[in-house]
mmCIF file of C-alpha atoms and ligand atoms in Angstrom:
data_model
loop_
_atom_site.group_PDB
_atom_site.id
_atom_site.type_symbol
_atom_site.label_atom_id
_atom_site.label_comp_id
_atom_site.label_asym_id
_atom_site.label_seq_id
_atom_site.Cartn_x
_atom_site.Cartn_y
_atom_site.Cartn_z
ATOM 1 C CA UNK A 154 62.149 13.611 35.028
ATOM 2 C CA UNK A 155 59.687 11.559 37.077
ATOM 3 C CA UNK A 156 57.425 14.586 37.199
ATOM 4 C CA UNK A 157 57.590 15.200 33.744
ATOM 5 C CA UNK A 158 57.042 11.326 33.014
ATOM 6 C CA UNK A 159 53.782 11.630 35.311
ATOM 7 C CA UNK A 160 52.021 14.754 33.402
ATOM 8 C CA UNK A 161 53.158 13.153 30.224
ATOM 9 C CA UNK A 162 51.282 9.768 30.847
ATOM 10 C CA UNK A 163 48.118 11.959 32.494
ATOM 11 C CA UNK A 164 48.136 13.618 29.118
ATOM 12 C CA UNK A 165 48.158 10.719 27.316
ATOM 13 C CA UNK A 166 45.279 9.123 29.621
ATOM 14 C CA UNK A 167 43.555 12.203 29.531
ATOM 15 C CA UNK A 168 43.326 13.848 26.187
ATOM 16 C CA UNK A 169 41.674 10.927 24.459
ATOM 17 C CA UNK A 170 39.009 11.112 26.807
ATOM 18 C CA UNK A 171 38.877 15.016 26.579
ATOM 19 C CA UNK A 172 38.223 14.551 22.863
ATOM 20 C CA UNK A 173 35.693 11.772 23.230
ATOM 21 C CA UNK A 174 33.639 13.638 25.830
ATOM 22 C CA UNK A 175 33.852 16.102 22.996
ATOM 23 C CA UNK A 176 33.331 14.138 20.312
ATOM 24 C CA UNK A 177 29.646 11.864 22.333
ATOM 25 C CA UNK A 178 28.731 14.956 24.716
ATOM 26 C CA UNK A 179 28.212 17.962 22.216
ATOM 27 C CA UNK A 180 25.071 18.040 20.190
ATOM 28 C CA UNK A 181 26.046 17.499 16.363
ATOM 29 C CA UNK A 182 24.651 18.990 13.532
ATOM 30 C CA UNK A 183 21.715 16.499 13.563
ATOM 31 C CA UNK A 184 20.582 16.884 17.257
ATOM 32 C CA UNK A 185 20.511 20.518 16.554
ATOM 33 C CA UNK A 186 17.684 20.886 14.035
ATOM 34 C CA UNK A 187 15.807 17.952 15.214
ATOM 35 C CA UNK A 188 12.440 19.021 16.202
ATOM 36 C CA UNK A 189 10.958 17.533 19.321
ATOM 37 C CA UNK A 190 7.450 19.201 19.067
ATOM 38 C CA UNK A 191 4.823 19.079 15.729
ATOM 39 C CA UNK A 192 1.152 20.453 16.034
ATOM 40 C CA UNK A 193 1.620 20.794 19.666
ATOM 41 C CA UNK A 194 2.197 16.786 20.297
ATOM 42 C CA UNK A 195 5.608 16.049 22.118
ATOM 43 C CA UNK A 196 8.105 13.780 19.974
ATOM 44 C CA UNK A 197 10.543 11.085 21.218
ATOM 45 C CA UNK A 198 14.286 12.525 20.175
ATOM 46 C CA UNK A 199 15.974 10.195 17.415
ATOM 47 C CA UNK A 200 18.303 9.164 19.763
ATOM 48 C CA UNK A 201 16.050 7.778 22.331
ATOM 49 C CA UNK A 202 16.147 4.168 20.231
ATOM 50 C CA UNK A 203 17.663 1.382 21.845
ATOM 51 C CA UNK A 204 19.724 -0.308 19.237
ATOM 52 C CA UNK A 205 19.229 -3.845 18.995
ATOM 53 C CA UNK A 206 19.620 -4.691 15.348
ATOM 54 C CA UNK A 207 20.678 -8.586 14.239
ATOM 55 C CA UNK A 208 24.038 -6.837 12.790
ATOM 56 C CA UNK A 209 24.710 -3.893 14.125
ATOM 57 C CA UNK A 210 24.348 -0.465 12.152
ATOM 58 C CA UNK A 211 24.843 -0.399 8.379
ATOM 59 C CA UNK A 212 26.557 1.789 6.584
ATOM 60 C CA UNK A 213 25.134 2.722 3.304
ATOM 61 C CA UNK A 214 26.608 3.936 0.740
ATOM 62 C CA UNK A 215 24.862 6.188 -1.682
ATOM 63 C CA UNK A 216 26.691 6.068 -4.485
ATOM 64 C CA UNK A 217 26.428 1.995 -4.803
ATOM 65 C CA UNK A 218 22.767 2.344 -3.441
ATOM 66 C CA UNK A 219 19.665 1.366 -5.540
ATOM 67 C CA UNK A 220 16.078 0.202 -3.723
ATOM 68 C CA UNK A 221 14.543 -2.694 -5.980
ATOM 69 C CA UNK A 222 11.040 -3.635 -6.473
ATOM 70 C CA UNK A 223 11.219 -6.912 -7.640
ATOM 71 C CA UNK A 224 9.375 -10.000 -7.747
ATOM 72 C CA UNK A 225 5.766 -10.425 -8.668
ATOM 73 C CA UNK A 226 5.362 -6.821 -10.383
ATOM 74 C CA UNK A 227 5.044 -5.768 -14.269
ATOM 75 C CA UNK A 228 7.866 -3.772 -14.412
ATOM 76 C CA UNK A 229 11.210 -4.367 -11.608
ATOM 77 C CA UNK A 230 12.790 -1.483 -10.481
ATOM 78 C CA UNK A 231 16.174 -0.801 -9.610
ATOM 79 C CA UNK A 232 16.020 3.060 -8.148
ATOM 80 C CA UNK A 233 18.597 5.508 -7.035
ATOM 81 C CA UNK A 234 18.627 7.249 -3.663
ATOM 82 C CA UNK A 235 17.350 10.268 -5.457
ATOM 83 C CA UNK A 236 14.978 8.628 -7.985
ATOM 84 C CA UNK A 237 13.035 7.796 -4.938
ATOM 85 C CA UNK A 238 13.127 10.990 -3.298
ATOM 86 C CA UNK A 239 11.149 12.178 -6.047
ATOM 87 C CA UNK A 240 8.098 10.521 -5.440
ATOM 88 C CA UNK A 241 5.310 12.260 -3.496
ATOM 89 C CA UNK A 242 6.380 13.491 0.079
ATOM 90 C CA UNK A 243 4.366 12.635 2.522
ATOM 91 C CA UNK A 244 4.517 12.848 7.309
ATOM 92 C CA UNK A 245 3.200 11.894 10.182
ATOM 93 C CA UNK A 246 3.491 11.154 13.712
ATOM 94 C CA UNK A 247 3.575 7.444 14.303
ATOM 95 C CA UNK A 248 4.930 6.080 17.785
ATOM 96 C CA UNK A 249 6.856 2.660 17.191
ATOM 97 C CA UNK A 250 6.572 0.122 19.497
ATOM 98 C CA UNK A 251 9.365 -2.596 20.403
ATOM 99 C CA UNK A 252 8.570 -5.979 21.925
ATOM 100 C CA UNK A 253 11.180 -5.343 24.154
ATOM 101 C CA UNK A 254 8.968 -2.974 26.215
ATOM 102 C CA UNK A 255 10.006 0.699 25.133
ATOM 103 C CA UNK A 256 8.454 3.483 22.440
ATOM 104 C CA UNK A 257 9.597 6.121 20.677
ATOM 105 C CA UNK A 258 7.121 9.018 19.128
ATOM 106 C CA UNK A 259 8.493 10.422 16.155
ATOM 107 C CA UNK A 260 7.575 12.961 12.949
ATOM 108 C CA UNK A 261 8.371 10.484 10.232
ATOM 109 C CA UNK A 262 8.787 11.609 6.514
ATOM 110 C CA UNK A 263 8.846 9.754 3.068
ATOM 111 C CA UNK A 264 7.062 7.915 0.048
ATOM 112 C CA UNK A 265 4.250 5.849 -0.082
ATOM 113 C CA UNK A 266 5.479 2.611 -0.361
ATOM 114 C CA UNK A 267 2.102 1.819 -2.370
ATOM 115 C CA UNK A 268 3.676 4.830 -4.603
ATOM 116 C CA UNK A 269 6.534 2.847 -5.264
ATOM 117 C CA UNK A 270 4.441 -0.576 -5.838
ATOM 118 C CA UNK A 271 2.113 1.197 -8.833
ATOM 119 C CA UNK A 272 5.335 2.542 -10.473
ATOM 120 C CA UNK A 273 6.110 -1.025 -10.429
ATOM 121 C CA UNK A 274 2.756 -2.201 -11.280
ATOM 122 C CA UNK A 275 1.948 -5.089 -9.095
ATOM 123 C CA UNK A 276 0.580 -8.543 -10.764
ATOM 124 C CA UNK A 277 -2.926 -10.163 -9.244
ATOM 125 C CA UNK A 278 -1.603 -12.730 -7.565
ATOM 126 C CA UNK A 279 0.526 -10.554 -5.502
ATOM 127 C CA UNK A 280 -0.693 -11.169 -1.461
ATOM 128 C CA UNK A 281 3.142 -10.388 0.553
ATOM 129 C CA UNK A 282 5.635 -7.375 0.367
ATOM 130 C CA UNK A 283 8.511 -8.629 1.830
ATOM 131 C CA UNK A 284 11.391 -5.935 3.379
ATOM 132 C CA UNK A 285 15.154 -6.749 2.313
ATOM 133 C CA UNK A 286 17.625 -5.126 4.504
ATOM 134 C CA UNK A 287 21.403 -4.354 4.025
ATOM 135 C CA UNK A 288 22.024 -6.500 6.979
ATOM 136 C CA UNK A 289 20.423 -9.796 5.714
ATOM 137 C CA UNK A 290 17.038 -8.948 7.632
ATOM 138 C CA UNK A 291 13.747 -9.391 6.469
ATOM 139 C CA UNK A 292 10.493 -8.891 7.453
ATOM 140 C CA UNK A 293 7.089 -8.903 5.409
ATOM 141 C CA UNK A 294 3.457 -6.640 5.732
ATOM 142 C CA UNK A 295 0.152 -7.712 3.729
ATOM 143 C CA UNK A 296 -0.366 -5.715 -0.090
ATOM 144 C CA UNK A 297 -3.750 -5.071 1.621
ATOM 145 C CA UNK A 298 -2.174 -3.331 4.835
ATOM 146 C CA UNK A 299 -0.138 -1.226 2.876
ATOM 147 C CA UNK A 300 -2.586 0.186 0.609
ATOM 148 C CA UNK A 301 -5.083 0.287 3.766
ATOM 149 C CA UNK A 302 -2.940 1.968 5.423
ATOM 150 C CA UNK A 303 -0.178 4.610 3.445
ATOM 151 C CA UNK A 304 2.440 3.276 4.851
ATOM 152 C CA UNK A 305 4.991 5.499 4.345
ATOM 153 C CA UNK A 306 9.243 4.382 3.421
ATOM 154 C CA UNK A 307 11.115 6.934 5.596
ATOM 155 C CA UNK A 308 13.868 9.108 4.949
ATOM 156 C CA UNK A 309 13.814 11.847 7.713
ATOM 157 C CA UNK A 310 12.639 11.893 11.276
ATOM 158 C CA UNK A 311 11.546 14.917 13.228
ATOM 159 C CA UNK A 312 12.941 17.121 10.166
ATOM 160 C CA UNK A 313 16.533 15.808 9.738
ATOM 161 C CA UNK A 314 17.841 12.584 7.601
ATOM 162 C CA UNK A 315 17.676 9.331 9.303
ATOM 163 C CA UNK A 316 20.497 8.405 10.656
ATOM 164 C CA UNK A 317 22.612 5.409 10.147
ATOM 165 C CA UNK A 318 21.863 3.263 13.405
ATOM 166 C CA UNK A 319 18.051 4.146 12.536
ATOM 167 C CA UNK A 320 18.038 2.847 8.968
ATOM 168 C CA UNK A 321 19.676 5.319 6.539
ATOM 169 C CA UNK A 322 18.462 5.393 3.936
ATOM 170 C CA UNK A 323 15.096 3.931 4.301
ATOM 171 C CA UNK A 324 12.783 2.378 7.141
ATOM 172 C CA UNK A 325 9.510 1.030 7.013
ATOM 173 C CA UNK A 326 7.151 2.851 9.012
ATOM 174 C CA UNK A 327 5.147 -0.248 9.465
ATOM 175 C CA UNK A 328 2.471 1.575 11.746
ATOM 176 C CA UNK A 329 0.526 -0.702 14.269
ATOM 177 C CA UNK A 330 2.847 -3.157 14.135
ATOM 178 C CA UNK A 331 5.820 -4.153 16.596
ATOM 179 C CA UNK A 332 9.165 -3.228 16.176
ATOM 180 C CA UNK A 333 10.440 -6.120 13.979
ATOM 181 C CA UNK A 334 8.419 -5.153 10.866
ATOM 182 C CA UNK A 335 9.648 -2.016 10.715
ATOM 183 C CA UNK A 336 12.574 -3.118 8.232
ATOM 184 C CA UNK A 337 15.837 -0.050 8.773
ATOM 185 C CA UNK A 338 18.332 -0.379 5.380
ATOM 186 C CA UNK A 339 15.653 -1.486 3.174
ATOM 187 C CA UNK A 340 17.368 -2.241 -0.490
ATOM 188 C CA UNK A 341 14.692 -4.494 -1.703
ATOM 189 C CA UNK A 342 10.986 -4.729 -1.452
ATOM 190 C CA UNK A 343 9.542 -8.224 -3.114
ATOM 191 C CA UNK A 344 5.741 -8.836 -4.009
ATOM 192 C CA UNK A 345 5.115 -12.596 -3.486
ATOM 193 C CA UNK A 346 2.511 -15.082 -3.478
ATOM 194 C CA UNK A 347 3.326 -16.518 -0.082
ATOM 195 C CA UNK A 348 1.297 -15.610 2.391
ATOM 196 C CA UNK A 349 2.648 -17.589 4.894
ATOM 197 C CA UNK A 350 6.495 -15.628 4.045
ATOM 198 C CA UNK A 351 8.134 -15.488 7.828
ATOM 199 C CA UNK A 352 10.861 -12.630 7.943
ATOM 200 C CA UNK A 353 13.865 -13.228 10.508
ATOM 201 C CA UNK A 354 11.884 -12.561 13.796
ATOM 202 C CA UNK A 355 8.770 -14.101 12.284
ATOM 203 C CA UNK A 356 10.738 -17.557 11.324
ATOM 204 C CA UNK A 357 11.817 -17.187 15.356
ATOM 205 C CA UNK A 358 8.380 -17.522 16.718
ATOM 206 C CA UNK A 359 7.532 -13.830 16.573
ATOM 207 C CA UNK A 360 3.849 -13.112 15.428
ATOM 208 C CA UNK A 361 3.501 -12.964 11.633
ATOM 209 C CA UNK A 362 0.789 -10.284 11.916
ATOM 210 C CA UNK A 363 3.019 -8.235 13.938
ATOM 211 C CA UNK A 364 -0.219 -6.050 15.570
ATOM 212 C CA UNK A 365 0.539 -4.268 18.528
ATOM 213 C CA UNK A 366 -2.998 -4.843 19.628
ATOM 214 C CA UNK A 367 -2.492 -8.894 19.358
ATOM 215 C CA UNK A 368 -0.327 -11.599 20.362
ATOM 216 C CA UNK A 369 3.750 -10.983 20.520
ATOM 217 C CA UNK A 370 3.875 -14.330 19.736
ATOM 218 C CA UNK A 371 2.694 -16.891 17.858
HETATM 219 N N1 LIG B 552 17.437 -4.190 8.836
HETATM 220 C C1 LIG B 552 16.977 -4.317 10.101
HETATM 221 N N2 LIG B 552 15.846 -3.681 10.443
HETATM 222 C C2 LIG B 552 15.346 -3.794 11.705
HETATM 223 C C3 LIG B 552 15.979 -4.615 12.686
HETATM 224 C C4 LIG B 552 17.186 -5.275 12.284
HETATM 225 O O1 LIG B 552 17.834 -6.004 13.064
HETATM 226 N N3 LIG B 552 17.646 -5.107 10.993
HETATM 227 N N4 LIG B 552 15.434 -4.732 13.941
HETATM 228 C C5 LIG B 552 13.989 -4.423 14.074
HETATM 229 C C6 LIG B 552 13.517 -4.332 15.464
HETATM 230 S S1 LIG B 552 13.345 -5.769 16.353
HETATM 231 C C7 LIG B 552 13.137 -3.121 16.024
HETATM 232 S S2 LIG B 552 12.436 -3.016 17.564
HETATM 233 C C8 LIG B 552 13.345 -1.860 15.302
HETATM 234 C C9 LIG B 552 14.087 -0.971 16.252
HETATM 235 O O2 LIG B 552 14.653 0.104 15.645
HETATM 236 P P1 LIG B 552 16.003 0.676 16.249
HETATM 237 O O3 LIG B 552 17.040 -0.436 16.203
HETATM 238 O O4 LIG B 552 16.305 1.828 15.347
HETATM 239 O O5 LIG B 552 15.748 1.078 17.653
HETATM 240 O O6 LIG B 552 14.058 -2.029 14.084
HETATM 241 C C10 LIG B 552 13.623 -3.154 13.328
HETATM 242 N N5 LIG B 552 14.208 -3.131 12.011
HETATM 243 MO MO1 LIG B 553 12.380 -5.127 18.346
#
């Protein structure tokens, strides 16, 4: 009876943990088509992030899902997960950079956001796009620096969808710049007139112009 008690209670201990090694240890779907090499230059895996977000991972759901353009533009736009996806595709390998010290390398694919902005049809006195996030984060680039630069909105990584701790359905690939302005869950992108907007790290002393090659601070 004892005996029986004592293999019971080991399976009870032990089968939970059986399944979760299962469950964290095996390569999903994801990990297994995520490629780790592109024109011979070594990329970071998608997992090699540390996840620091203000809130935690969002989850996103599609079907509720619309990125606006709103703000100082002709025409506001309210788009679905799909409407987006049928802008121009465009990659490449940028290496993101967080303040905290570490760097990940990674194939990124997506729009132009300045694809997005002339659908929207920008007004003159436009100067800020500012990043809304699912989680309440923002964070803001220059209209200049993203037509200088096609900066590309992300929906894969190295091949496969971006997953939900990395910013499903959309990140900022805010190239050049720390960390902190590239904005994961974006659902709303906002010309302004304010170029002085501070996003959540910004408003917390972080460097407004967010280069990599500057000041971390301001
Ligand atoms: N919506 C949202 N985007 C965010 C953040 C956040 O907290 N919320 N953190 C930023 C910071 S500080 C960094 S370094 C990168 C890190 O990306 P990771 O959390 O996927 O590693 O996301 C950025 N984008
Ligand atoms: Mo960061």
């Amino acid at each position: 009876m004892k005996r029986i008690g004592r293999i019971g209670l080991l399976g009870l201990v032990c089968l939970p943990l059986l399944l979760g090694a299962c469950a964290g240890g095996a390569p999903g779907p994801l990990a297994s088509v995520e490629i780790r090499q592109y024109e011979g230059q070594d990329l970071s895996s998608i997992y090699d992030f540390r996840e620091n977000s203000i809130r935690g991972p969002q989850d996103v759901l599609l079907e509720d899902y619309r990125m606006e353009v709103t703000g100082l533009v002709e025409r506001p736009l309210s788009l679905t997960y799909d409407q987006v996806l049928e802008l121009d595709r465009y990659s490449k390998v940028v290496t993101l950079h967080c303040v905290e010290g570490w760097s990940v390398t990674i194939l990124w694919e997506g729009v132009l956001i300045e694809d997005l902005l002339d659908l929207a049809g920008v007004q003159d006195d436009a100067v800020t796009v500012i990043f809304h996030a699912e989680d309440g984060y923002t964070s803001s680039l220059s209209l200049d620096f993203i037509g200088e630069n096609d900066i590309l909105l992300a929906y894969e990584m190295n091949e496969v969808e971006l997953p939900s701790e990395r910013g499903y359905p959309f990140q900022v690939v805010a190239e050049s710049k720390w960390g902190y302005k590239w904005v994961k869950w974006v659902t709303e992108i906002e010309l302004s007139a304010d170029a002085d907007y501070a996003g959540y790290w910004e408003s917390r002393g972080f460097n407004d112009d967010g280069d990599i090659s500057g000041s971390m601070f301001d």
